[in-house]
Amino acid sequence: MTDFRNLSGKFALVGVAESDELGTLPHKSALQLHMEAARNAIADAGLKKSDIDGVFSAGRQMATETAEYMGLRPRYIDGTMVGGCSFLHHVQHAMAAINAGLCEVALITHGESGRSRLAMPNMSASKDSLLWQFEVPYGIVFPFTAYGFIATRHMHEYGTTQEQLAEVAVATRAWARLNPKANQRGPLTVDDVMKSPVLAWPFHVLDCCLVTDGGGACIVTSAERAKDLKKKPVYILGTGEGMGHCWINQMPDFTAATGATISGPQAFAMAGVTHKDIDVAMFYDAFTITPILALEDLGFCKKGEGAAFVSGQRTAPGGDFPMNTNGGGLSYTHTGMYGMFIIIEAVRQLRGECGERQVKDAEVALAHGLGGIFSAAATMILANAPKA
Amino acid sequence: MADLKHLAPTPTPETKPFWEGAKRHELMLPHCKSCGKHHFYPRSNCPFCWSNDLEWVKASGKGKLHTFSIPQRAVMGIPGPFIAAIVELEEGPRISTNLVGVDPDPKNLRCDMEVEVVFDDITDTVALPKFRPVSKAA
Ligand SMILES: [Zn+2]
């Protein structure tokens, strides 16, 4: 058996793209958004449709339906669906498949009509499901209810404040102001967040992510194959995945994401880098509490110190820890399964394609996603060279 | 009280004794005779040791408010604001629930405050276990 660490630097992300439009798109189906993103990512890589022999996808559509819509006949297909970070899991799964010789060019694709809700059935849990029996009767359906549990307990145990949560939204907006594709680009202060209506205490409306339509895609292939493609390859130094629970009543520790404590150490061990080597970090920001937990659970600071870590706009443009430079799910776009956009921005930062928001000399990036209610997690460490 | 009958769940074979207990206003928990731990939600096998040597026991109904959030608007027909909560039962497991008998204002709530079970008969056949703060005067 291969030691997973031996896969470090052997694979690369060679194409990334969003759908043609992001935002409120009642004129486009989720499958069309998949298609646009896939076509754009293939073009970004300088590949052809016929080069794709692996398809990886998650969401309301089965991976087979997505591939069928695109007229693809892949020899490898993976529909792993663990929530919004599924696409980061797909990157690791694609590496495994390519390493085994089961495919060579993997298309990972996302499309979701999160806002317009075209071809999106309403929540259809049956009344005998675990979700309906033990969560739904208490109104614990919408993500903000359950994410609020984590913020409340973190505030109780570590003294984290609502103002510190607001710092995350403010720093993220400052990055969004530098991204022409970002949905929300107006100025934002901690006071604005604190004065916005409470959606579900302890969250204000501006502590919560956007709801948008959109798609995204990326292409993974071997470092060997990547060499003569259109763009400079972004090498995958380390990956890891993990899970802690599914339904919120089973969360082992309401102040920590167990999945991240599994995925993070594996990704760092495989990459052979330390926290100090990370130049830019992308975290899944469904709510302002989520990057705070990621910083703690991935070891950028001690447990309970995440809120202090983000204080004083340290993660904003000009701060010493550039984080969520696209404007995040809080201000750029959030289709429902935001993880794909984490990958896209990490790659663009390492290619130096980010214009005004470009982090100077970015060589190593960390991308970390979560799925469900801190249920699943995946971590990737990427670099613009095969070894950091 | 809001009409919540549309929220009545349908039990499965492994959860039926829980819902039958709730109907009698008893909080029933699965207990593993092999490793001695209680668990929740009910399962065919103990999630800790995988034994299927399980029994149903009546819980004390006491616990602590582990954490909470307060949605301001209606969710699934439950009028807002209301208190969504996780209660840590005296026996160990945690359960999703609502905190009732207290205004849904964070000033009235504190993680780890003592709570006790009450039952909300949402239909003739289904009662939902909910929790209220333990009265210090009692
Ligand atoms: Zn047991």
Coordinates of C-alpha atoms and ligand atoms in Angstrom, one line a residue:
Chain A
M1 CA 0.0 0.0 0.0
T2 CA 1.1 3.5 -0.8
D3 CA 1.9 5.8 2.1
F4 CA -0.5 8.7 1.5
R5 CA 2.3 11.1 2.1
N6 CA 4.0 9.8 -1.0
L7 CA 1.2 11.4 -3.1
S8 CA 2.3 14.9 -2.0
G9 CA 3.0 17.1 -5.1
K10 CA 2.1 14.3 -7.6
F11 CA -1.2 15.9 -8.6
A12 CA -2.3 19.4 -9.6
L13 CA -5.3 21.6 -10.1
V14 CA -5.1 22.8 -13.7
G15 CA -8.3 24.6 -14.3
V16 CA -10.8 26.5 -12.2
A17 CA -13.8 28.6 -13.0
E18 CA -17.2 29.8 -11.9
S19 CA -20.4 29.7 -14.0
D20 CA -20.8 32.7 -16.5
E21 CA -22.9 34.5 -13.8
L22 CA -23.3 34.3 -10.0
G23 CA -26.1 35.8 -8.0
T24 CA -29.9 35.7 -8.6
L25 CA -30.3 33.6 -11.8
P26 CA -34.0 32.6 -12.2
H27 CA -33.3 32.0 -15.9
K28 CA -30.7 29.2 -15.4
S29 CA -31.1 25.7 -14.0
A30 CA -28.7 24.1 -11.6
L31 CA -27.5 21.8 -14.5
Q32 CA -26.9 24.8 -16.7
L33 CA -24.7 26.3 -14.0
H34 CA -22.8 23.0 -13.8
M35 CA -22.3 23.1 -17.6
E36 CA -21.1 26.7 -17.7
A37 CA -18.6 26.2 -14.9
A38 CA -17.3 22.9 -16.4
R39 CA -16.9 24.5 -19.9
N40 CA -15.1 27.5 -18.4
A41 CA -12.8 25.3 -16.2
I42 CA -11.8 23.1 -19.2
A43 CA -11.0 26.2 -21.2
D44 CA -9.0 27.6 -18.3
A45 CA -6.9 24.4 -18.3
G46 CA -6.5 24.4 -22.1
L47 CA -8.1 21.0 -22.2
K48 CA -10.9 19.6 -24.4
K49 CA -14.2 17.9 -23.4
S50 CA -12.8 14.6 -24.7
D51 CA -9.9 14.7 -22.3
I52 CA -12.3 14.3 -19.3
D53 CA -12.5 10.6 -18.2
G54 CA -13.5 11.1 -14.5
V55 CA -16.5 13.1 -13.2
F56 CA -17.0 14.0 -9.6
S57 CA -20.1 15.9 -8.4
A58 CA -22.4 16.4 -5.4
G59 CA -25.8 18.1 -4.9
R60 CA -29.4 17.5 -5.8
Q61 CA -28.5 16.0 -9.1
M62 CA -26.8 12.6 -9.2
A63 CA -23.3 12.7 -10.7
T64 CA -24.7 10.6 -13.6
E65 CA -27.4 13.2 -14.4
T66 CA -24.7 16.0 -14.4
A67 CA -22.4 14.0 -16.7
E68 CA -25.3 13.1 -18.9
Y69 CA -26.4 16.7 -19.3
M70 CA -22.8 17.5 -20.4
G71 CA -22.8 14.6 -22.9
L72 CA -19.9 12.9 -21.0
R73 CA -19.2 9.2 -20.8
P74 CA -16.6 9.0 -18.0
R75 CA -14.9 5.8 -17.0
Y76 CA -14.8 6.9 -13.4
I77 CA -17.7 8.5 -11.5
D78 CA -17.9 9.7 -7.9
G79 CA -21.0 11.2 -6.3
T80 CA -19.7 11.6 -2.7
M81 CA -22.2 13.9 -1.0
V82 CA -21.2 15.0 2.5
G83 CA -22.5 18.6 2.2
G84 CA -20.8 21.8 1.2
C85 CA -17.2 20.5 1.4
S86 CA -17.9 17.6 -0.9
F87 CA -15.8 19.1 -3.7
L88 CA -12.7 19.2 -1.4
H89 CA -13.3 15.5 -0.7
H90 CA -13.6 14.9 -4.4
V91 CA -10.1 16.4 -5.0
Q92 CA -8.6 13.7 -2.7
H93 CA -10.8 11.0 -4.2
A94 CA -9.7 12.1 -7.7
M95 CA -6.0 11.8 -6.6
A96 CA -6.7 8.3 -5.4
A97 CA -8.5 7.3 -8.7
I98 CA -5.7 8.8 -10.9
N99 CA -3.1 7.2 -8.7
A100 CA -4.8 3.9 -9.3
G101 CA -4.9 4.4 -13.0
L102 CA -8.7 4.5 -13.0
C103 CA -8.9 8.0 -14.7
E104 CA -6.5 10.7 -15.8
V105 CA -8.4 14.0 -16.1
A106 CA -10.9 14.5 -13.3
L107 CA -13.7 17.1 -13.6
I108 CA -15.2 18.2 -10.3
T109 CA -18.3 20.2 -10.8
H110 CA -20.9 22.2 -8.8
G111 CA -24.1 23.9 -9.8
E112 CA -26.9 25.1 -7.5
S113 CA -29.9 27.2 -7.8
G114 CA -29.7 28.0 -4.1
R115 CA -31.6 31.3 -4.4
S116 CA -34.0 30.8 -7.3
R117 CA -34.6 27.2 -6.3
L118 CA -35.1 25.9 -9.9
A119 CA -35.6 22.1 -9.9
M120 CA -34.9 22.1 -6.2
P121 CA -37.3 20.0 -4.2
N122 CA -38.2 21.3 -0.8
M123 CA -36.7 19.5 2.2
S124 CA -38.1 16.1 1.7
A125 CA -37.1 14.2 4.9
S126 CA -39.8 11.5 5.6
K127 CA -41.6 11.6 8.9
D128 CA -39.9 8.4 10.1
S129 CA -36.3 9.7 9.4
L130 CA -33.9 10.5 12.2
L131 CA -34.0 14.2 11.1
W132 CA -37.8 14.4 11.3
Q133 CA -38.1 12.4 14.5
F134 CA -35.5 14.2 16.6
E135 CA -34.7 17.6 15.0
V136 CA -37.6 18.9 12.9
P137 CA -40.3 19.0 15.6
Y138 CA -38.1 21.5 17.5
G139 CA -37.5 23.8 14.5
I140 CA -33.9 22.7 14.1
V141 CA -34.1 22.6 10.4
F142 CA -32.4 25.7 9.1
P143 CA -28.7 25.8 9.4
F144 CA -28.6 29.0 11.5
T145 CA -30.5 27.3 14.4
A146 CA -27.9 24.6 14.7
Y147 CA -24.8 26.8 13.9
G148 CA -26.1 29.1 16.7
F149 CA -25.7 26.2 19.1
I150 CA -21.9 26.2 18.4
A151 CA -21.5 30.0 18.7
T152 CA -23.5 30.0 22.0
R153 CA -21.4 27.3 23.6
H154 CA -18.2 28.8 22.4
M155 CA -19.2 32.2 23.9
H156 CA -20.0 30.4 27.2
E157 CA -16.8 28.4 27.4
Y158 CA -14.3 30.9 26.0
G159 CA -15.9 34.3 26.4
T160 CA -16.2 34.8 22.7
T161 CA -18.3 37.9 22.0
Q162 CA -20.8 38.8 19.3
E163 CA -18.5 41.8 18.4
Q164 CA -15.7 39.3 17.7
L165 CA -18.0 37.3 15.5
A166 CA -18.8 40.5 13.6
E167 CA -15.0 41.1 13.0
V168 CA -15.1 38.1 10.7
A169 CA -17.9 39.6 8.6
V170 CA -16.2 43.0 8.4
A171 CA -12.8 41.6 7.3
T172 CA -14.5 39.3 4.8
R173 CA -16.4 42.3 3.3
A174 CA -13.2 44.3 3.0
W175 CA -11.9 41.6 0.7
A176 CA -15.2 41.4 -1.2
R177 CA -14.8 45.2 -1.9
L178 CA -11.7 44.2 -3.9
N179 CA -13.5 41.4 -5.9
P180 CA -15.5 42.6 -8.9
K181 CA -17.5 39.3 -8.8
A182 CA -18.5 39.6 -5.2
N183 CA -22.2 40.0 -4.5
Q184 CA -22.0 42.4 -1.6
R185 CA -19.4 45.2 -1.9
G186 CA -20.6 48.0 0.3
P187 CA -18.6 49.2 3.3
L188 CA -19.3 47.3 6.5
T189 CA -18.4 48.0 10.2
V190 CA -18.7 46.0 13.4
D191 CA -21.4 48.4 14.4
D192 CA -23.4 47.7 11.2
V193 CA -23.3 44.0 11.9
M194 CA -24.3 44.5 15.5
K195 CA -27.2 46.7 14.5
S196 CA -28.5 44.4 11.8
P197 CA -31.6 42.4 12.8
V198 CA -31.1 39.3 14.9
L199 CA -31.9 36.3 12.7
A200 CA -31.4 33.6 15.4
W201 CA -29.6 34.7 18.5
P202 CA -26.6 34.9 18.7
F203 CA -26.5 35.6 15.0
H204 CA -27.4 38.8 13.3
V205 CA -28.4 38.8 9.6
L206 CA -24.9 40.0 8.7
D207 CA -23.3 37.0 10.6
C208 CA -24.9 34.7 8.1
C209 CA -23.9 33.8 4.5
L210 CA -25.5 34.9 1.4
V211 CA -28.0 32.8 -0.6
T212 CA -27.1 32.8 -4.3
D213 CA -27.3 30.8 -7.5
G214 CA -24.1 29.7 -9.2
G215 CA -21.7 27.1 -10.3
G216 CA -18.0 26.3 -10.1
A217 CA -15.7 23.6 -11.4
C218 CA -12.1 22.5 -11.2
I219 CA -9.9 20.0 -13.0
V220 CA -7.4 17.6 -11.3
T221 CA -4.8 15.6 -13.1
S222 CA -1.3 14.2 -12.5
A223 CA 1.6 16.6 -12.1
E224 CA 3.1 15.0 -15.2
R225 CA 0.1 15.7 -17.4
A226 CA -0.2 19.2 -15.9
K227 CA 3.2 20.3 -17.2
D228 CA 2.2 21.2 -20.7
L229 CA -1.2 22.6 -20.1
K230 CA -2.2 26.3 -20.5
K231 CA -1.8 27.6 -17.0
K232 CA 0.9 27.1 -14.4
P233 CA -0.1 24.0 -12.3
V234 CA -1.2 24.4 -8.7
Y235 CA 0.3 21.4 -6.9
I236 CA -1.7 19.5 -4.2
L237 CA 0.8 19.1 -1.3
G238 CA -1.6 17.7 1.2
T239 CA -5.2 16.5 1.7
G240 CA -7.3 15.1 4.5
E241 CA -10.9 14.4 5.3
G242 CA -12.9 13.5 8.3
M243 CA -16.3 13.5 10.0
G244 CA -17.6 13.7 13.5
H245 CA -21.3 13.4 13.4
C246 CA -24.3 13.9 11.1
W247 CA -27.2 15.3 13.1
I248 CA -26.5 18.1 15.5
N249 CA -27.7 16.3 18.7
Q250 CA -24.7 13.9 18.1
M251 CA -22.0 16.6 17.9
P252 CA -19.3 15.3 20.2
D253 CA -18.1 18.8 21.3
F254 CA -20.1 21.9 20.5
T255 CA -17.0 24.0 20.5
A256 CA -14.9 21.9 18.1
A257 CA -15.3 20.4 14.6
T258 CA -14.2 16.8 15.1
G259 CA -13.9 16.3 11.3
A260 CA -11.4 19.2 11.1
T261 CA -9.2 17.7 13.9
I262 CA -8.9 14.6 11.7
S263 CA -8.5 16.2 8.2
G264 CA -6.1 19.0 9.3
P265 CA -3.3 17.0 10.8
Q266 CA -3.4 14.6 7.8
A267 CA -3.1 17.4 5.3
F268 CA -0.2 19.0 7.2
A269 CA 1.6 15.7 7.6
M270 CA 1.2 14.9 3.9
A271 CA 2.3 18.4 2.8
G272 CA 5.3 18.5 5.1
V273 CA 4.6 22.2 5.9
T274 CA 3.9 24.1 9.1
H275 CA 1.3 26.7 9.9
K276 CA 3.9 29.4 9.4
D277 CA 4.3 28.4 5.7
I278 CA 0.6 29.2 4.9
D279 CA 0.5 32.5 3.0
V280 CA -3.3 32.6 2.4
A281 CA -6.2 30.6 3.9
M282 CA -9.7 29.9 2.6
F283 CA -12.2 28.7 5.2
Y284 CA -15.8 27.8 4.7
D285 CA -17.7 30.8 6.2
A286 CA -21.3 29.8 6.4
F287 CA -21.5 31.9 9.5
T288 CA -19.1 34.1 11.3
I289 CA -18.3 31.4 13.9
T290 CA -17.2 28.8 11.3
P291 CA -13.7 30.3 10.5
I292 CA -13.1 30.8 14.2
L293 CA -13.5 27.1 14.8
A294 CA -11.4 26.3 11.7
L295 CA -8.5 28.4 13.0
E296 CA -8.6 26.5 16.3
D297 CA -9.3 23.0 15.1
L298 CA -6.5 23.3 12.4
G299 CA -4.0 24.5 15.0
F300 CA -3.5 28.1 13.9
C301 CA -4.2 29.0 17.5
K302 CA -5.2 27.2 20.7
K303 CA -8.8 26.1 21.5
G304 CA -10.8 29.1 22.6
E305 CA -8.4 31.7 21.1
G306 CA -10.0 31.8 17.6
A307 CA -12.0 35.0 18.3
A308 CA -8.9 36.8 19.7
F309 CA -7.1 35.6 16.5
V310 CA -9.5 37.4 14.2
S311 CA -9.8 40.5 16.3
G312 CA -8.4 43.8 15.1
Q313 CA -9.1 43.0 11.4
R314 CA -6.1 40.7 11.3
T315 CA -7.6 38.7 8.5
A316 CA -8.6 41.7 6.4
P317 CA -6.6 43.2 3.5
G318 CA -3.3 44.5 5.0
G319 CA -3.6 42.1 8.0
D320 CA -0.9 39.5 8.6
F321 CA -3.3 36.6 8.1
P322 CA -5.1 36.9 4.7
M323 CA -8.3 34.8 4.9
N324 CA -11.2 34.4 2.6
T325 CA -9.8 36.8 0.0
N326 CA -12.7 36.3 -2.5
G327 CA -15.1 37.8 0.1
G328 CA -16.3 34.4 1.2
G329 CA -19.7 32.9 1.6
L330 CA -20.5 36.0 3.7
S331 CA -20.1 38.6 0.9
Y332 CA -19.0 36.9 -2.4
T333 CA -21.3 34.0 -3.1
H334 CA -23.0 31.1 -1.3
T335 CA -24.9 28.8 -3.4
G336 CA -25.6 26.3 -0.6
M337 CA -22.6 24.1 -1.2
Y338 CA -19.9 26.8 -1.1
G339 CA -16.8 24.5 -1.0
M340 CA -16.0 24.7 -4.7
F341 CA -15.4 28.4 -4.4
I342 CA -12.8 27.9 -1.7
I343 CA -10.8 25.7 -4.2
I344 CA -11.2 28.3 -7.0
E345 CA -9.9 31.2 -4.9
A346 CA -7.0 29.3 -3.5
V347 CA -5.9 28.3 -7.0
R348 CA -6.2 31.9 -8.3
Q349 CA -4.2 33.3 -5.4
L350 CA -1.4 30.9 -6.1
R351 CA -1.5 31.7 -9.8
G352 CA -1.3 35.4 -9.0
E353 CA -4.6 36.1 -10.8
C354 CA -6.4 38.0 -8.1
G355 CA -5.8 41.6 -9.2
E356 CA -6.5 44.1 -6.4
R357 CA -7.0 41.5 -3.8
Q358 CA -3.8 39.5 -4.7
V359 CA -1.8 38.4 -1.7
K360 CA 1.8 39.3 -2.4
D361 CA 4.1 36.4 -3.0
A362 CA 1.5 33.8 -2.2
E363 CA 3.2 30.4 -2.5
V364 CA 1.3 28.1 -0.2
A365 CA -2.5 28.2 0.4
L366 CA -4.7 26.3 2.8
A367 CA -8.3 25.5 1.8
H368 CA -10.6 24.0 4.4
G369 CA -14.3 23.1 4.0
L370 CA -17.0 21.8 6.2
G371 CA -20.2 20.0 5.4
G372 CA -23.5 19.7 7.2
I373 CA -23.5 21.3 10.6
F374 CA -19.7 20.9 11.2
S375 CA -20.4 17.3 10.3
A376 CA -17.8 16.5 7.6
A377 CA -14.5 18.4 6.9
A378 CA -11.8 18.4 4.3
T379 CA -8.5 20.2 4.2
M380 CA -6.1 20.8 1.3
I381 CA -2.7 22.4 1.2
L382 CA -1.8 23.8 -2.2
A383 CA 1.3 25.4 -3.6
N384 CA 2.7 26.9 -6.8
A385 CA 5.6 24.4 -6.7
P386 CA 5.6 20.6 -6.2
K387 CA 7.4 21.0 -2.9
A388 CA 7.0 24.0 -0.5
Chain B
M1 CA -50.1 27.1 22.2
A2 CA -49.3 26.9 18.5
D3 CA -50.8 24.0 16.5
L4 CA -47.8 21.7 15.9
K5 CA -49.6 18.6 14.8
H6 CA -48.0 18.7 11.3
L7 CA -44.7 18.1 13.1
A8 CA -45.7 14.7 14.5
P9 CA -43.0 12.2 13.6
T10 CA -43.6 8.5 12.7
P11 CA -41.7 6.0 14.9
T12 CA -39.6 3.2 13.4
P13 CA -39.2 -0.2 15.2
E14 CA -36.1 0.9 17.1
T15 CA -37.6 4.3 18.2
K16 CA -41.2 3.1 19.0
P17 CA -40.6 2.6 22.8
F18 CA -39.3 6.2 23.0
W19 CA -42.4 7.6 21.4
E20 CA -44.7 5.3 23.4
G21 CA -43.0 6.5 26.6
A22 CA -43.4 10.2 25.6
K23 CA -47.1 9.6 25.1
R24 CA -47.2 8.4 28.7
H25 CA -45.1 11.4 29.6
E26 CA -42.1 9.3 30.4
L27 CA -38.7 10.0 28.9
M28 CA -37.4 6.6 27.9
L29 CA -33.7 6.0 27.1
P30 CA -32.0 3.0 25.7
H31 CA -29.4 1.5 28.1
C32 CA -26.7 -1.0 27.1
K33 CA -26.4 -3.9 29.5
S34 CA -23.0 -4.8 28.1
C35 CA -21.1 -1.5 28.6
G36 CA -23.5 0.2 31.0
K37 CA -24.0 3.4 28.9
H38 CA -27.2 5.2 27.9
H39 CA -27.4 6.5 24.4
F40 CA -29.7 8.7 22.4
Y41 CA -31.2 8.6 19.7
P42 CA -32.5 5.0 20.0
R43 CA -30.6 2.5 17.8
S44 CA -30.6 -1.3 17.1
N45 CA -27.2 -1.6 18.7
C46 CA -25.2 0.3 21.3
P47 CA -23.1 3.0 19.4
F48 CA -20.3 2.6 21.9
C49 CA -19.7 -1.2 22.0
W50 CA -22.1 -2.5 19.3
S51 CA -23.9 -4.8 21.7
N52 CA -27.5 -5.5 21.0
D53 CA -28.2 -6.4 24.6
L54 CA -30.2 -3.2 25.2
E55 CA -33.0 -2.3 27.7
W56 CA -35.3 0.7 28.0
V57 CA -35.1 2.6 31.2
K58 CA -37.0 5.6 32.4
A59 CA -34.8 8.7 32.5
S60 CA -34.8 11.1 35.5
G61 CA -36.0 13.8 33.2
K62 CA -33.3 16.1 34.7
G63 CA -30.5 17.7 32.7
K64 CA -28.6 20.8 31.9
L65 CA -29.1 23.3 29.0
H66 CA -26.0 22.5 27.1
T67 CA -26.5 25.2 24.4
F68 CA -29.2 27.1 22.6
S69 CA -30.1 29.5 19.8
I70 CA -33.2 31.7 19.5
P71 CA -34.7 31.9 16.0
Q72 CA -36.7 35.2 15.7
R73 CA -39.1 34.1 13.0
A74 CA -41.3 31.0 12.5
V75 CA -39.5 27.8 11.6
M76 CA -41.6 24.8 10.4
G77 CA -44.7 26.5 11.7
I78 CA -43.2 27.1 15.2
P79 CA -43.8 30.8 15.8
G80 CA -40.7 32.9 16.6
P81 CA -39.1 33.8 18.7
F82 CA -38.5 30.4 20.3
I83 CA -35.7 28.6 22.1
A84 CA -34.0 25.8 20.1
A85 CA -31.9 23.9 22.6
I86 CA -29.5 21.0 23.2
V87 CA -30.1 19.4 26.7
E88 CA -27.5 17.2 28.3
L89 CA -29.4 14.6 30.2
E90 CA -28.4 13.5 33.7
E91 CA -27.8 10.0 32.2
G92 CA -25.2 11.4 29.7
P93 CA -26.8 11.6 26.2
R94 CA -27.7 14.9 24.6
I95 CA -31.1 15.6 23.0
S96 CA -32.4 18.3 20.7
T97 CA -35.4 20.1 22.1
N98 CA -37.1 23.4 22.9
L99 CA -36.8 25.2 26.2
V100 CA -40.3 26.4 27.3
G101 CA -41.6 28.1 30.4
V102 CA -39.2 31.0 30.0
D103 CA -39.2 34.1 27.8
P104 CA -37.0 33.6 24.7
D105 CA -34.5 36.2 25.7
P106 CA -30.8 35.3 26.1
K107 CA -30.7 37.3 29.4
N108 CA -32.9 34.5 30.9
L109 CA -30.6 31.7 29.7
R110 CA -27.3 30.3 30.6
C111 CA -25.5 27.3 29.4
D112 CA -25.5 24.5 32.0
M113 CA -28.5 25.8 33.8
E114 CA -30.6 23.1 35.3
V115 CA -33.7 22.0 33.3
E116 CA -36.4 19.3 33.6
V117 CA -38.5 17.5 31.1
V118 CA -42.1 18.4 30.3
F119 CA -44.3 17.0 27.5
D120 CA -46.1 18.8 24.8
D121 CA -49.1 16.7 23.5
I122 CA -49.1 17.9 19.9
T123 CA -51.7 15.3 18.8
D124 CA -53.8 12.7 20.5
T125 CA -51.0 10.1 20.0
V126 CA -47.8 12.1 19.9
A127 CA -46.1 14.1 22.7
L128 CA -42.8 15.9 22.3
P129 CA -40.3 16.0 25.2
K130 CA -39.4 19.6 25.9
F131 CA -37.6 21.1 28.9
R132 CA -38.1 24.0 31.3
P133 CA -35.8 25.6 33.8
V134 CA -35.9 24.0 37.2
S135 CA -37.7 26.3 39.6
K136 CA -35.4 27.2 42.5
A137 CA -38.5 27.9 44.7
A138 CA -39.7 24.4 44.4
Ligands
ZN1 ZN -22.6 -0.7 24.9

